[in-house]
C-alpha positions as protocol buffer text, in pm:
chain_id: "A"
residue {
  index: 1
  type: HIS
  ca { x: -1655 y: -2568 z: -3578 }
}
residue {
  index: 2
  type: GLU
  ca { x: -1420 y: -2275 z: -3741 }
}
residue {
  index: 3
  type: VAL
  ca { x: -1543 y: -2300 z: -4120 }
}
residue {
  index: 4
  type: LEU
  ca { x: -1900 y: -2253 z: -3964 }
}
residue {
  index: 5
  type: ALA
  ca { x: -1696 y: -1963 z: -3698 }
}
residue {
  index: 6
  type: GLU
  ca { x: -1598 y: -1819 z: -4055 }
}
residue {
  index: 7
  type: ARG
  ca { x: -1940 y: -1800 z: -4223 }
}
residue {
  index: 8
  type: GLY
  ca { x: -2085 y: -1641 z: -3963 }
}
residue {
  index: 9
  type: ILE
  ca { x: -2379 y: -1972 z: -3918 }
}
residue {
  index: 10
  type: VAL
  ca { x: -2551 y: -1976 z: -3590 }
}
residue {
  index: 11
  type: HIS
  ca { x: -2770 y: -2189 z: -3678 }
}
residue {
  index: 12
  type: LEU
  ca { x: -2750 y: -2601 z: -3743 }
}
residue {
  index: 13
  type: LEU
  ca { x: -3042 y: -2821 z: -3870 }
}
residue {
  index: 14
  type: TYR
  ca { x: -2974 y: -3248 z: -3719 }
}
residue {
  index: 15
  type: ALA
  ca { x: -3214 y: -3475 z: -3882 }
}
residue {
  index: 16
  type: GLY
  ca { x: -3028 y: -3830 z: -3979 }
}
residue {
  index: 17
  type: PHE
  ca { x: -3006 y: -4205 z: -3763 }
}
residue {
  index: 18
  type: ALA
  ca { x: -2937 y: -4290 z: -3481 }
}
residue {
  index: 19
  type: THR
  ca { x: -3066 y: -3981 z: -3301 }
}
residue {
  index: 20
  type: ASN
  ca { x: -3028 y: -4098 z: -2954 }
}
residue {
  index: 21
  type: TRP
  ca { x: -2624 y: -4182 z: -2997 }
}
residue {
  index: 22
  type: CYS
  ca { x: -2475 y: -3978 z: -3281 }
}
residue {
  index: 23
  type: VAL
  ca { x: -2702 y: -3694 z: -3365 }
}
residue {
  index: 24
  type: THR
  ca { x: -2643 y: -3589 z: -3009 }
}
residue {
  index: 25
  type: GLY
  ca { x: -2328 y: -3717 z: -2868 }
}
residue {
  index: 26
  type: ARG
  ca { x: -2155 y: -3676 z: -3136 }
}
residue {
  index: 27
  type: ASP
  ca { x: -1835 y: -3445 z: -3180 }
}
residue {
  index: 28
  type: TYR
  ca { x: -1991 y: -3227 z: -3486 }
}
residue {
  index: 29
  type: GLY
  ca { x: -2339 y: -3331 z: -3315 }
}
residue {
  index: 30
  type: VAL
  ca { x: -2588 y: -3128 z: -3083 }
}
residue {
  index: 31
  type: ILE
  ca { x: -2392 y: -3166 z: -2789 }
}
residue {
  index: 32
  type: ALA
  ca { x: -2085 y: -3026 z: -2844 }
}
residue {
  index: 33
  type: MET
  ca { x: -2233 y: -2718 z: -3084 }
}
residue {
  index: 34
  type: ASN
  ca { x: -2432 y: -2646 z: -2826 }
}
residue {
  index: 35
  type: GLY
  ca { x: -2183 y: -2588 z: -2596 }
}
residue {
  index: 36
  type: ARG
  ca { x: -1992 y: -2408 z: -2863 }
}
residue {
  index: 37
  type: GLY
  ca { x: -2289 y: -2155 z: -2892 }
}
residue {
  index: 38
  type: TYR
  ca { x: -2505 y: -2216 z: -3220 }
}
residue {
  index: 39
  type: ASN
  ca { x: -2860 y: -2285 z: -3180 }
}
residue {
  index: 40
  type: ILE
  ca { x: -2961 y: -2608 z: -3235 }
}
residue {
  index: 41
  type: VAL
  ca { x: -3312 y: -2743 z: -3454 }
}
residue {
  index: 42
  type: LEU
  ca { x: -3405 y: -3053 z: -3492 }
}
residue {
  index: 43
  type: VAL
  ca { x: -3610 y: -3188 z: -3762 }
}
residue {
  index: 44
  type: ARG
  ca { x: -3831 y: -3468 z: -3546 }
}
residue {
  index: 45
  type: ASP
  ca { x: -4051 y: -3605 z: -3883 }
}
residue {
  index: 46
  type: ALA
  ca { x: -3659 y: -3662 z: -4017 }
}
residue {
  index: 47
  type: THR
  ca { x: -3458 y: -3860 z: -3724 }
}
residue {
  index: 48
  type: THR
  ca { x: -3523 y: -4178 z: -3577 }
}
residue {
  index: 49
  type: GLY
  ca { x: -3301 y: -4322 z: -3294 }
}
residue {
  index: 50
  type: VAL
  ca { x: -3186 y: -4630 z: -3315 }
}
residue {
  index: 51
  type: GLU
  ca { x: -3436 y: -4900 z: -3163 }
}
residue {
  index: 52
  type: PHE
  ca { x: -3490 y: -5225 z: -2953 }
}
residue {
  index: 53
  type: HIS
  ca { x: -3689 y: -5466 z: -2971 }
}
residue {
  index: 54
  type: ASP
  ca { x: -3929 y: -5356 z: -2657 }
}
residue {
  index: 55
  type: SER
  ca { x: -3864 y: -5002 z: -2749 }
}
residue {
  index: 56
  type: VAL
  ca { x: -3989 y: -5002 z: -3135 }
}
residue {
  index: 57
  type: ASP
  ca { x: -4337 y: -4997 z: -3114 }
}
residue {
  index: 58
  type: GLU
  ca { x: -4345 y: -4724 z: -2996 }
}
residue {
  index: 59
  type: LEU
  ca { x: -4002 y: -4550 z: -3062 }
}
residue {
  index: 60
  type: THR
  ca { x: -3875 y: -4535 z: -2709 }
}
residue {
  index: 61
  type: ALA
  ca { x: -3559 y: -4399 z: -2764 }
}
residue {
  index: 62
  type: THR
  ca { x: -3653 y: -4219 z: -3058 }
}
residue {
  index: 63
  type: GLN
  ca { x: -3888 y: -3983 z: -2805 }
}
residue {
  index: 64
  type: ILE
  ca { x: -3682 y: -3993 z: -2545 }
}
residue {
  index: 65
  type: ALA
  ca { x: -3343 y: -3867 z: -2734 }
}
residue {
  index: 66
  type: ILE
  ca { x: -3632 y: -3546 z: -2910 }
}
residue {
  index: 67
  type: ARG
  ca { x: -3718 y: -3495 z: -2563 }
}
residue {
  index: 68
  type: GLU
  ca { x: -3397 y: -3439 z: -2414 }
}
residue {
  index: 69
  type: ILE
  ca { x: -3286 y: -3279 z: -2689 }
}
residue {
  index: 70
  type: GLU
  ca { x: -3584 y: -2983 z: -2658 }
}
residue {
  index: 71
  type: THR
  ca { x: -3513 y: -2976 z: -2281 }
}
residue {
  index: 72
  type: LYS
  ca { x: -3124 y: -2954 z: -2283 }
}
residue {
  index: 73
  type: TYR
  ca { x: -3001 y: -2815 z: -2560 }
}
residue {
  index: 74
  type: GLY
  ca { x: -3274 y: -2646 z: -2824 }
}
residue {
  index: 75
  type: TRP
  ca { x: -3585 y: -2673 z: -3042 }
}
residue {
  index: 76
  type: SER
  ca { x: -3758 y: -2927 z: -3268 }
}
residue {
  index: 77
  type: THR
  ca { x: -3967 y: -2867 z: -3616 }
}
residue {
  index: 78
  type: THR
  ca { x: -4131 y: -3102 z: -3878 }
}
residue {
  index: 79
  type: SER
  ca { x: -3967 y: -3101 z: -4242 }
}
residue {
  index: 80
  type: ALA
  ca { x: -4337 y: -2936 z: -4271 }
}
residue {
  index: 81
  type: ALA
  ca { x: -4279 y: -2647 z: -4081 }
}
residue {
  index: 82
  type: LEU
  ca { x: -3945 y: -2622 z: -4174 }
}
residue {
  index: 83
  type: ILE
  ca { x: -4071 y: -2642 z: -4543 }
}
residue {
  index: 84
  type: THR
  ca { x: -4319 y: -2348 z: -4501 }
}
residue {
  index: 85
  type: ALA
  ca { x: -4029 y: -2174 z: -4297 }
}
residue {
  index: 86
  type: ALA
  ca { x: -3818 y: -2114 z: -4583 }
}
residue {
  index: 87
  type: GLY
  ca { x: -4096 y: -1975 z: -4793 }
}
residue {
  index: 88
  type: GLN
  ca { x: -4126 y: -2304 z: -5031 }
}
């Protein structure tokens, strides 16, 4: 947080594994950093949640985590849209 503040960074991109646990809940995760005033963007197709035997086929845990982030903490995008927006 100190380094981000020093550099004037206000937009954070998130991607990775365990969206429903680590990406959202860690001390540098979506919830904490949104609470510190950062703009959150989750790259939907570059993340997945921890799934269970009865949720893996539909990626239910992943979808719920994405919706929670979109409705409470920030925005989401796809990797293709991010690349296009970056001018690549």
